[in-house]
C-alpha positions as protocol buffer text, in pm:
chain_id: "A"
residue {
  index: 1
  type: UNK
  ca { x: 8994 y: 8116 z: -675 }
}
residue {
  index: 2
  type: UNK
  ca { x: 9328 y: 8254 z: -670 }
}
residue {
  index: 3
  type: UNK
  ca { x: 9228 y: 8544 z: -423 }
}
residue {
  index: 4
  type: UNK
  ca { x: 9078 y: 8207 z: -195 }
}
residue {
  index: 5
  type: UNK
  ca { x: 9397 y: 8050 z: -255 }
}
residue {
  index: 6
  type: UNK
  ca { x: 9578 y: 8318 z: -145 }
}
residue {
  index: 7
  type: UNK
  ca { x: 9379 y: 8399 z: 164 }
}
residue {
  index: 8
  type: UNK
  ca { x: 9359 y: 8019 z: 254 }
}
residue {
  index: 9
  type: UNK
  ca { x: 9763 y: 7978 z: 182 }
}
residue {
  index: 10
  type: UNK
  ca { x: 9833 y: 8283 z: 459 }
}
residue {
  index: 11
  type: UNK
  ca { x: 9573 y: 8193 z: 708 }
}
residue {
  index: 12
  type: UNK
  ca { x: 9773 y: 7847 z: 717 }
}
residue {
  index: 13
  type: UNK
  ca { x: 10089 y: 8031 z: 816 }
}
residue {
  index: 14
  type: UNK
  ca { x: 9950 y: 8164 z: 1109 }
}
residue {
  index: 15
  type: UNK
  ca { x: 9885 y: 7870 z: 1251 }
}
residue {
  index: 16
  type: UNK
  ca { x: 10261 y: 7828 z: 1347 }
}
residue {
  index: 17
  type: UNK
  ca { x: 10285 y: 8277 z: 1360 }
}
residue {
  index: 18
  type: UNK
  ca { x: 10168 y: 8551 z: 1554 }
}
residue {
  index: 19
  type: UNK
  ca { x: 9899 y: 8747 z: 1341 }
}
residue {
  index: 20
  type: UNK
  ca { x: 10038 y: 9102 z: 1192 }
}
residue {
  index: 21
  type: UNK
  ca { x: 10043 y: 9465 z: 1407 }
}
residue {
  index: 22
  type: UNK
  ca { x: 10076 y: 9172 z: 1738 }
}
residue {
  index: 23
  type: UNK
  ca { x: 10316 y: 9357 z: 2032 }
}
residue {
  index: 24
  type: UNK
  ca { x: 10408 y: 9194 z: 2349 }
}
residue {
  index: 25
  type: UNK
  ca { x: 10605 y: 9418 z: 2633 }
}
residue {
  index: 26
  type: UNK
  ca { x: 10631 y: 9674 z: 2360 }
}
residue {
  index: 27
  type: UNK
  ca { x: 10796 y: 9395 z: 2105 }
}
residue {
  index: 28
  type: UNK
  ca { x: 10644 y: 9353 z: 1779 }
}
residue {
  index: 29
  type: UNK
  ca { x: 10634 y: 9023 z: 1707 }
}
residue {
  index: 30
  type: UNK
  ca { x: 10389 y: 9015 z: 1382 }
}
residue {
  index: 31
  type: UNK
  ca { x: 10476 y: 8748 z: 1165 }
}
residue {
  index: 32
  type: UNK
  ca { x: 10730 y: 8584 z: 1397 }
}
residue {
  index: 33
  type: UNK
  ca { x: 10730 y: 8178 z: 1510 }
}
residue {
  index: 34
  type: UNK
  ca { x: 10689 y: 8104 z: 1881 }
}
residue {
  index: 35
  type: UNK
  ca { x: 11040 y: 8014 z: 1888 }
}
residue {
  index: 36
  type: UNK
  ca { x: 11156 y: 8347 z: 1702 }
}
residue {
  index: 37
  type: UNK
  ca { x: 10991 y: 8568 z: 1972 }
}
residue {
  index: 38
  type: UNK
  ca { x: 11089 y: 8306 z: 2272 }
}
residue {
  index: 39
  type: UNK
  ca { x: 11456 y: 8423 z: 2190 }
}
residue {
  index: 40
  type: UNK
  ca { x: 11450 y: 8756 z: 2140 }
}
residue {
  index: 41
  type: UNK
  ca { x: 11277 y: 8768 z: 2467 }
}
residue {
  index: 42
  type: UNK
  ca { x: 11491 y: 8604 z: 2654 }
}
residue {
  index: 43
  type: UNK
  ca { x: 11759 y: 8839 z: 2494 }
}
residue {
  index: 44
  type: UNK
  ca { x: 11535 y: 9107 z: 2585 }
}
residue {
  index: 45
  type: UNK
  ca { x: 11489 y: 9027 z: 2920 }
}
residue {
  index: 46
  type: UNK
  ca { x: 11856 y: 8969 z: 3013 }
}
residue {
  index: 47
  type: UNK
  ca { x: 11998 y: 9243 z: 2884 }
}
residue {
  index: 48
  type: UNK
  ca { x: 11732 y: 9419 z: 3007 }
}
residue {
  index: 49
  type: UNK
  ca { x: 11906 y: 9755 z: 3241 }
}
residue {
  index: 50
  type: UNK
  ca { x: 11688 y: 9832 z: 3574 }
}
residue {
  index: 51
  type: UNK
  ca { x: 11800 y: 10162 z: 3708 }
}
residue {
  index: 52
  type: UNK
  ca { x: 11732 y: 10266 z: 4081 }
}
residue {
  index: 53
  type: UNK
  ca { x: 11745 y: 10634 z: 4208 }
}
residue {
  index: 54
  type: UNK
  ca { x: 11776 y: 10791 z: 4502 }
}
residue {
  index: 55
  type: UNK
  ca { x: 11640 y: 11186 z: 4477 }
}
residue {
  index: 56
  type: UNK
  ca { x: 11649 y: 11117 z: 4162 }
}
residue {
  index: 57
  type: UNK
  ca { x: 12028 y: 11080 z: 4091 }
}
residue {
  index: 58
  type: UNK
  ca { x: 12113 y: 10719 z: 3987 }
}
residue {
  index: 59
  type: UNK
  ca { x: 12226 y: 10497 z: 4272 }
}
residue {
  index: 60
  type: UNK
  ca { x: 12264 y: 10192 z: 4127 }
}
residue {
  index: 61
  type: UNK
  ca { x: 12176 y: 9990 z: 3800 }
}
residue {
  index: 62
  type: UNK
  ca { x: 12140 y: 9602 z: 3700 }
}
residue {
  index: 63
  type: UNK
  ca { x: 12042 y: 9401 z: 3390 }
}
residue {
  index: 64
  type: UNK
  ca { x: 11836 y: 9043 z: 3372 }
}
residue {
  index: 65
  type: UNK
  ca { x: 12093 y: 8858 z: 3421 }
}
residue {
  index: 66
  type: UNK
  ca { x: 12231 y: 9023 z: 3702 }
}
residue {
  index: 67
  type: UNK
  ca { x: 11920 y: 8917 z: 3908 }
}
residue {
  index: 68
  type: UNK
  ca { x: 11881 y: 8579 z: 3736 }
}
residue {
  index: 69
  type: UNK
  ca { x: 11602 y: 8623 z: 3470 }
}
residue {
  index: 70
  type: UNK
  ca { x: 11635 y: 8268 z: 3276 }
}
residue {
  index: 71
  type: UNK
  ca { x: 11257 y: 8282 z: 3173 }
}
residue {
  index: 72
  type: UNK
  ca { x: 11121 y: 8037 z: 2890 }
}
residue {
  index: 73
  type: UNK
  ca { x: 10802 y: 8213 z: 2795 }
}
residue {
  index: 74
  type: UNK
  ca { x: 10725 y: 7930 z: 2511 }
}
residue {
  index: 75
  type: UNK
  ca { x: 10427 y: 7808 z: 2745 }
}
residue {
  index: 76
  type: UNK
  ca { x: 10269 y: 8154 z: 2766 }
}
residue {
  index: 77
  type: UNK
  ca { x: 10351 y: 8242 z: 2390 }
}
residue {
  index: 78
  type: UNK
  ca { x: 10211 y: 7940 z: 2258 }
}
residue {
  index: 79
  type: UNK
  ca { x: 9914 y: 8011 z: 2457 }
}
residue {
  index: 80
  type: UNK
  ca { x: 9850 y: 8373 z: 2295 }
}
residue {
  index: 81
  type: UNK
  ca { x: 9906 y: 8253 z: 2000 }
}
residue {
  index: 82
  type: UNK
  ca { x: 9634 y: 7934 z: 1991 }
}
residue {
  index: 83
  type: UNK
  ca { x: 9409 y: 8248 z: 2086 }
}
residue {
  index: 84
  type: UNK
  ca { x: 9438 y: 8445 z: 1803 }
}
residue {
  index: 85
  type: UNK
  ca { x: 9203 y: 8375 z: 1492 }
}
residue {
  index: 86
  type: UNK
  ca { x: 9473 y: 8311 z: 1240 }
}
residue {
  index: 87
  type: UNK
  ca { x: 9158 y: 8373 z: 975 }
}
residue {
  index: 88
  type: UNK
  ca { x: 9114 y: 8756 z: 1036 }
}
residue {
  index: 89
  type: UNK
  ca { x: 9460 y: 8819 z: 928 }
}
residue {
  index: 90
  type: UNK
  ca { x: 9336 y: 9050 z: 639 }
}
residue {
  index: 91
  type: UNK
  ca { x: 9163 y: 9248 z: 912 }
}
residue {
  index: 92
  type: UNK
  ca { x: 9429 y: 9258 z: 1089 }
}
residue {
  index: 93
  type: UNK
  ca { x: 9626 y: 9484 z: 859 }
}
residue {
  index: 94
  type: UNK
  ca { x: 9352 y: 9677 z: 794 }
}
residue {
  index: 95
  type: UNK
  ca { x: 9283 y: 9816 z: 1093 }
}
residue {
  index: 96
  type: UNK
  ca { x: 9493 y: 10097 z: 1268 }
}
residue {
  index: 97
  type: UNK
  ca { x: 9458 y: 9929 z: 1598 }
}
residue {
  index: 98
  type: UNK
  ca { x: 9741 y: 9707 z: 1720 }
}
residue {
  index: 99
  type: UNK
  ca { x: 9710 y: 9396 z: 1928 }
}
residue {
  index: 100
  type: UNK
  ca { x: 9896 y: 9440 z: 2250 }
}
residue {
  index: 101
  type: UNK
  ca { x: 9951 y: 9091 z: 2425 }
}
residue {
  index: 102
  type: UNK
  ca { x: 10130 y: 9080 z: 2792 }
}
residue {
  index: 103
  type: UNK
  ca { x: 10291 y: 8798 z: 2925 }
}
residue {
  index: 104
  type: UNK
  ca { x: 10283 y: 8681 z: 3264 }
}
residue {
  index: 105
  type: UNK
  ca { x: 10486 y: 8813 z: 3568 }
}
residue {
  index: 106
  type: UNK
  ca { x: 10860 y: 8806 z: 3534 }
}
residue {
  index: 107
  type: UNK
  ca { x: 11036 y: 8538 z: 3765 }
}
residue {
  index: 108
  type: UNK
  ca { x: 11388 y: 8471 z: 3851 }
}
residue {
  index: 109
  type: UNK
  ca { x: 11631 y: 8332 z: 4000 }
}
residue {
  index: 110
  type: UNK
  ca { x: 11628 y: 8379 z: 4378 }
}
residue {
  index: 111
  type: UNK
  ca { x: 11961 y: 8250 z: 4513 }
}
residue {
  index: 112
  type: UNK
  ca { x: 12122 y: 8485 z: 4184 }
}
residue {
  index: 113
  type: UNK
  ca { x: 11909 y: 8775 z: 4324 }
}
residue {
  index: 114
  type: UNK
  ca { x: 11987 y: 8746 z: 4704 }
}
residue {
  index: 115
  type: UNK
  ca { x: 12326 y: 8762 z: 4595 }
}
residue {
  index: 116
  type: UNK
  ca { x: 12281 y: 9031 z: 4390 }
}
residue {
  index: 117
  type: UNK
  ca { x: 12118 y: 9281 z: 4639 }
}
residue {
  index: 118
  type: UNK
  ca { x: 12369 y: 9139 z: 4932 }
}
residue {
  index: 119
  type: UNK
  ca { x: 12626 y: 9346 z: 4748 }
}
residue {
  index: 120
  type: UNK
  ca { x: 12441 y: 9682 z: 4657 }
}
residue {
  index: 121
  type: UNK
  ca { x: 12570 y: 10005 z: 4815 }
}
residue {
  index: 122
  type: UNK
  ca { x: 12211 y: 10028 z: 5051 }
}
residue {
  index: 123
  type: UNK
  ca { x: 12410 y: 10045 z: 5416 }
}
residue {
  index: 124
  type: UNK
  ca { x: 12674 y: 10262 z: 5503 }
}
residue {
  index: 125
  type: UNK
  ca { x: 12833 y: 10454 z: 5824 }
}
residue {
  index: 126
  type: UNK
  ca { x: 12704 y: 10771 z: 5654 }
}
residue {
  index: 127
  type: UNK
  ca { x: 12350 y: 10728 z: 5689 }
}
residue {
  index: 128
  type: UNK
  ca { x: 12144 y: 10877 z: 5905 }
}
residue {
  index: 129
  type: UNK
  ca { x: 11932 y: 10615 z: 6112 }
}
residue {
  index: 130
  type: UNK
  ca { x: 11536 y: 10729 z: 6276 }
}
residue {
  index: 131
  type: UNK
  ca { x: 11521 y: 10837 z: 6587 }
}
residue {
  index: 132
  type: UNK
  ca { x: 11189 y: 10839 z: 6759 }
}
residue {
  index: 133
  type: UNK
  ca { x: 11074 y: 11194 z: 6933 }
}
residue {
  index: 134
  type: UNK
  ca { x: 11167 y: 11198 z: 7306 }
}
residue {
  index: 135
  type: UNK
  ca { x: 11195 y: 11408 z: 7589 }
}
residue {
  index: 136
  type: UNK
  ca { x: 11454 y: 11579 z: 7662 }
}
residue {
  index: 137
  type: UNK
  ca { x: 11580 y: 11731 z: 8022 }
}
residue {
  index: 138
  type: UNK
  ca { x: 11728 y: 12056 z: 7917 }
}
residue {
  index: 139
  type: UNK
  ca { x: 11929 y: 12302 z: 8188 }
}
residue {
  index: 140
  type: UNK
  ca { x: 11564 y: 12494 z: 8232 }
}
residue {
  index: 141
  type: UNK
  ca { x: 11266 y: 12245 z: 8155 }
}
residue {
  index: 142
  type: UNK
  ca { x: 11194 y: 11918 z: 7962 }
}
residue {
  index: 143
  type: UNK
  ca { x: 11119 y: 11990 z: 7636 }
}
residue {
  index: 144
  type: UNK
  ca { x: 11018 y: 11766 z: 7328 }
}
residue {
  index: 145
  type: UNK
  ca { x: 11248 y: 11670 z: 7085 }
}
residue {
  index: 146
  type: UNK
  ca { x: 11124 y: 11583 z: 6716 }
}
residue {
  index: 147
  type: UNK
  ca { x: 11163 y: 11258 z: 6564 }
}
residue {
  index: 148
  type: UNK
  ca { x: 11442 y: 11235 z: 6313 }
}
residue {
  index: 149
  type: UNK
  ca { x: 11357 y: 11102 z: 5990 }
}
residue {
  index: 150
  type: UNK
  ca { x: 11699 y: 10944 z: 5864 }
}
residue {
  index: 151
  type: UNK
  ca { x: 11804 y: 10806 z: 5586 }
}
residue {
  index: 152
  type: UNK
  ca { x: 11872 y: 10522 z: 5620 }
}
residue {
  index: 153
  type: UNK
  ca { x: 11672 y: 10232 z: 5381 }
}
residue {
  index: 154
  type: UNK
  ca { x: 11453 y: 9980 z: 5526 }
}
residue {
  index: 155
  type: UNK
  ca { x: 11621 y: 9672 z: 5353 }
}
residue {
  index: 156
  type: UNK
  ca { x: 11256 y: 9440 z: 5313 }
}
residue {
  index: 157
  type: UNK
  ca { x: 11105 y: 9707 z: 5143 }
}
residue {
  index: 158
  type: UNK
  ca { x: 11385 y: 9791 z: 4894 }
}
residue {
  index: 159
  type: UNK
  ca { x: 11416 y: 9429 z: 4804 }
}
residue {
  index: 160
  type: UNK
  ca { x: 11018 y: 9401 z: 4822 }
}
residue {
  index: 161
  type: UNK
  ca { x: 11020 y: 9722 z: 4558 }
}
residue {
  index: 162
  type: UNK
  ca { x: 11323 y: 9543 z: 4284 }
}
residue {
  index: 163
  type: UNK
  ca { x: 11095 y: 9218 z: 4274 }
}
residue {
  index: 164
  type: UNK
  ca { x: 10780 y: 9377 z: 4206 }
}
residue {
  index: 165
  type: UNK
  ca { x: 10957 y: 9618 z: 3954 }
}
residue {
  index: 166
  type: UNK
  ca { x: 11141 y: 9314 z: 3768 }
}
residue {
  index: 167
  type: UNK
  ca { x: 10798 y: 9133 z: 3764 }
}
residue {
  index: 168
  type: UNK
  ca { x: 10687 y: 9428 z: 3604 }
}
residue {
  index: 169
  type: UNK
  ca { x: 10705 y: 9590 z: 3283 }
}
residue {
  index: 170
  type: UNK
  ca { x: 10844 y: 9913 z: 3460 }
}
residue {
  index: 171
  type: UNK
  ca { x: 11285 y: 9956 z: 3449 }
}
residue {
  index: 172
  type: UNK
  ca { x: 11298 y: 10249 z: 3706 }
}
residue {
  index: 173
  type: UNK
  ca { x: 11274 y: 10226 z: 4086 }
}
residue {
  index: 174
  type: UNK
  ca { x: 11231 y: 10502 z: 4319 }
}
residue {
  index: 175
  type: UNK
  ca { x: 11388 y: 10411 z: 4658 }
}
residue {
  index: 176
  type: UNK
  ca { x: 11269 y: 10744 z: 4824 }
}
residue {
  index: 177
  type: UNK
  ca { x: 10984 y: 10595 z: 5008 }
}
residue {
  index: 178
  type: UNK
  ca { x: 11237 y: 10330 z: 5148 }
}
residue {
  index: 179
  type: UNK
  ca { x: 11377 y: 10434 z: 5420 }
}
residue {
  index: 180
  type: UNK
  ca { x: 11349 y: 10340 z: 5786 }
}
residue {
  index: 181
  type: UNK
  ca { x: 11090 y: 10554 z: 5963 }
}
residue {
  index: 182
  type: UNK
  ca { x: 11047 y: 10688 z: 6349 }
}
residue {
  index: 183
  type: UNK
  ca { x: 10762 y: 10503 z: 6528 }
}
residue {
  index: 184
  type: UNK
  ca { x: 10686 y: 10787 z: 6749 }
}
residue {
  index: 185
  type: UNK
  ca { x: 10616 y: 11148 z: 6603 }
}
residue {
  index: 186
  type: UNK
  ca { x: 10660 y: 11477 z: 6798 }
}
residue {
  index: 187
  type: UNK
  ca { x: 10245 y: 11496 z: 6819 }
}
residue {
  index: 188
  type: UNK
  ca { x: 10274 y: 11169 z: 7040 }
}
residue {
  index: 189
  type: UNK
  ca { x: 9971 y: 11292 z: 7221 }
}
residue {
  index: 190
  type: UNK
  ca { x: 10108 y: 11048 z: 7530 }
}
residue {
  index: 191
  type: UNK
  ca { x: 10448 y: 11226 z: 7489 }
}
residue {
  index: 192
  type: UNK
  ca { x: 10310 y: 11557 z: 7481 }
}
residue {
  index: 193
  type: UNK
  ca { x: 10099 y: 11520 z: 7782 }
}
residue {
  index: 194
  type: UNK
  ca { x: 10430 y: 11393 z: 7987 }
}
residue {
  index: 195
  type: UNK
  ca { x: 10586 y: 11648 z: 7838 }
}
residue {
  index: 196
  type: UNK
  ca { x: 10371 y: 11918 z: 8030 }
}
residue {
  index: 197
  type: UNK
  ca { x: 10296 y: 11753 z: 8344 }
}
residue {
  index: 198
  type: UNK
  ca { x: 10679 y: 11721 z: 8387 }
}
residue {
  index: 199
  type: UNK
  ca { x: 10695 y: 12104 z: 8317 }
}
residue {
  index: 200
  type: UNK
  ca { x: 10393 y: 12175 z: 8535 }
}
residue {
  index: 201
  type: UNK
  ca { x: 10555 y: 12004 z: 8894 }
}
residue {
  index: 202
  type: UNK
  ca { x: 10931 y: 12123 z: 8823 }
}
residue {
  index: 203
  type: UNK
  ca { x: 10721 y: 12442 z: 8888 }
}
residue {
  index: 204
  type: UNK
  ca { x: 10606 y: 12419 z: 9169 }
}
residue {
  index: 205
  type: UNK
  ca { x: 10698 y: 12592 z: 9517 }
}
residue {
  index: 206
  type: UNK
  ca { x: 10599 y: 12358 z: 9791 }
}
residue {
  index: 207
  type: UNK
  ca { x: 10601 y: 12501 z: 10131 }
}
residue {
  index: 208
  type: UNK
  ca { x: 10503 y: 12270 z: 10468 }
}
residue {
  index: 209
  type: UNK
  ca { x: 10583 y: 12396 z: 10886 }
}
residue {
  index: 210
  type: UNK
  ca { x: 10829 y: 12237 z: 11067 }
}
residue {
  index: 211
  type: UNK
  ca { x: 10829 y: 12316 z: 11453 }
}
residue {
  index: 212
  type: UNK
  ca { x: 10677 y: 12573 z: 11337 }
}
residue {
  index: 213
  type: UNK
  ca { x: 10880 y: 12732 z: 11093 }
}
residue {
  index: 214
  type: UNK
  ca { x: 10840 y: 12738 z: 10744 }
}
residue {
  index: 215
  type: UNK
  ca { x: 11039 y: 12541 z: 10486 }
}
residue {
  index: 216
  type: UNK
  ca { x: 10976 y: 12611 z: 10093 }
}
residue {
  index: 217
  type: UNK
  ca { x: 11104 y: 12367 z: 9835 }
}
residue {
  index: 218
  type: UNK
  ca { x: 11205 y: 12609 z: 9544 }
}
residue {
  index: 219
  type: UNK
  ca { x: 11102 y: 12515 z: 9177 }
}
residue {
  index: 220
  type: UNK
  ca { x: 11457 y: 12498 z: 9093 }
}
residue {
  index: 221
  type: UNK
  ca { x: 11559 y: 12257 z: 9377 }
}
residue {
  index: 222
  type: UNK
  ca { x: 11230 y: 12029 z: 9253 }
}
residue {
  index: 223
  type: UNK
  ca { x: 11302 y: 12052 z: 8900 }
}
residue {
  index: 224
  type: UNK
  ca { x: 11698 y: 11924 z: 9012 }
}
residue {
  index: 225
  type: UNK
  ca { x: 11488 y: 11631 z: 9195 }
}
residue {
  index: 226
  type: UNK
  ca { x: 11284 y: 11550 z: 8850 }
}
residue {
  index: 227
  type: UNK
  ca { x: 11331 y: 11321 z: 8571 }
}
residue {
  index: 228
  type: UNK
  ca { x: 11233 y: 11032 z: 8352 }
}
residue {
  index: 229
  type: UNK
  ca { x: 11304 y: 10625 z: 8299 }
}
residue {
  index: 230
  type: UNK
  ca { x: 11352 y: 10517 z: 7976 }
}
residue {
  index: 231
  type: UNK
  ca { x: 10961 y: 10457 z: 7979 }
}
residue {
  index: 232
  type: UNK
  ca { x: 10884 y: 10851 z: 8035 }
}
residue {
  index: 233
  type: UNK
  ca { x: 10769 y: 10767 z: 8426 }
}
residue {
  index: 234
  type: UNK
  ca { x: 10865 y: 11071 z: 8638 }
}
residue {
  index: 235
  type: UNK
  ca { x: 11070 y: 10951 z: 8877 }
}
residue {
  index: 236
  type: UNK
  ca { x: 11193 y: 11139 z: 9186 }
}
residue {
  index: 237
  type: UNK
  ca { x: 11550 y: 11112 z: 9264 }
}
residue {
  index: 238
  type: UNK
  ca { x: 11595 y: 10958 z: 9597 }
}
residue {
  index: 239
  type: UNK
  ca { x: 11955 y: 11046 z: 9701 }
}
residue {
  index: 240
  type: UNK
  ca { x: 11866 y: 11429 z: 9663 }
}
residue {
  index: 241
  type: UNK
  ca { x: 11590 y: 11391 z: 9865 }
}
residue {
  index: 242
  type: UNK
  ca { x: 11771 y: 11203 z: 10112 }
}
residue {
  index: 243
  type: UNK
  ca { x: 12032 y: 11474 z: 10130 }
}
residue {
  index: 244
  type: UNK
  ca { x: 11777 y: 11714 z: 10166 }
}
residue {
  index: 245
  type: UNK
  ca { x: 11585 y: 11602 z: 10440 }
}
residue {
  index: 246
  type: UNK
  ca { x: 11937 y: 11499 z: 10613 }
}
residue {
  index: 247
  type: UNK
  ca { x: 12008 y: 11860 z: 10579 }
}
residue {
  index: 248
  type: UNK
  ca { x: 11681 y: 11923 z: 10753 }
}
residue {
  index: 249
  type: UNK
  ca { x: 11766 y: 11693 z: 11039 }
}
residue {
  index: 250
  type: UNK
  ca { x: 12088 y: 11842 z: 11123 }
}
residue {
  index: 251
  type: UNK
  ca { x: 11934 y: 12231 z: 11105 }
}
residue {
  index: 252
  type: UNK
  ca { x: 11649 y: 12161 z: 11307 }
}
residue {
  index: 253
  type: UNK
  ca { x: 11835 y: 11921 z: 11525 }
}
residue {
  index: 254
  type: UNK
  ca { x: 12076 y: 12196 z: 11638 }
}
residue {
  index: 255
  type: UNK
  ca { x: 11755 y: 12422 z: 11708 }
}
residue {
  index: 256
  type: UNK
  ca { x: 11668 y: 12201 z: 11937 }
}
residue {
  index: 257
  type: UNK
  ca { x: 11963 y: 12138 z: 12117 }
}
């Protein structure tokens, strides 16, 4: 009877406690009230230190509070508890296994937070923004620049990557996949082709008869003639062929004459 009493007497308590070897987040809470664990927490959670890196030296770092974690995790704790079977305590300490619980995602405050990340050190004149690849006119030939990567962060996805670590269980971010990126590469197969047809007619020695005589536009003279619009169209330039074939109308005009 006393062993009944005894078993009876400490089932009871756990109506109102979490059942021993019980973690949540990596908290033990065995033996502890709803309330107890509610508070610690919260105390948990605010003073909780987030630390973001940036190849892999430490760019910045922020606790709960800084980005407005206020939770009140009585709902969800009261919940895990009415789960447990407050009967099997003696099994409980018997086994070797512990009972890991996990509350729901993290939330905070989002007019705290926006204010928060409007002041981390994530733009400056320093930085190195993408630059798509391009073609480039060169003294000789057009030739294809590569894209620049940069350095500079791609703000929505930073931000997107401290709310899903906050929500998270995890206190280190990674904001090496962040960055801005090019939208056209150097294998731009459109770019590429431009790229040699460009090359290909700047090449070119085009000869025609005039009264007979033979005129030759050199490859140098055509490639002088040759470029592109901003949408990679070659585009002749008119005023040098205007002065060309005004050149041709005064030589073959004094022929004539």
């Amino acid at each position: 009877l006393i062993v009944i009493g005894i078993y009876t007497g400490k089932a009871l308590t756990y109506q109102t406690k979490f059942l021993p070897k019980t973690m949540i987040n990596d908290m033990d809470i065995s033996n502890k009230t709803v309330f107890q664990v509610n508070k610690e927490l919260q105390k948990s959670y605010r003073g909780k230190t987030f630390v973001a890196t940036e190849g892999g030296m430490e760019l910045f770092k922020f606790t709960g509070s800084d980005v407005g974690i206020t939770d009140e995790f009585t709902e969800s704790l009261t919940l895990i508890k009415d789960q447990q079977d407050q009967w099997s305590w003696p099994i409980r300490i018997l086994k070797n296994k512990v009972q890991k619980e996990k509350l729901e995602k993290i939330t905070y405050n989002k007019e705290t937070f926006a204010g928060f990340f409007a002041g981390l050190p994530l733009v400056s004149a320093n930085r190195i923004k993408p630059e798509n690849a391009k073609i480039e006119k060169t003294e000789s030939n057009f030739n294809l620049k590569p894209e620049v990567m940069g350095n500079t962060f791609d703000l929505d996805k930073v931000k997107a990557s401290l709310i899903t670590t906050i929500e998270s269980e995890e206190t280190r971010i990674s904001l090496d996949d962040y960055y801005q990126k090019p939208t056209i590469y150097k294998d731009n197969p459109e770019l590429i082709k431009i790229t040699n047809e460009a090359n290909s007619l700047s090449k070119l020695d085009i000869s025609y008869l005039i009264v007979d005589q033979k005129e030759t536009i050199s490859a140098e003279r055509l490639f002088q003639w040759i470029s592109l619009d901003a949408e990679n169209n070659i585009v002749i330039d008119e005023d040098k062929v205007t002065s060309y074939l005004t050149e041709l109308a005064t030589k073959y005009s004094t022929k004539t004459n």
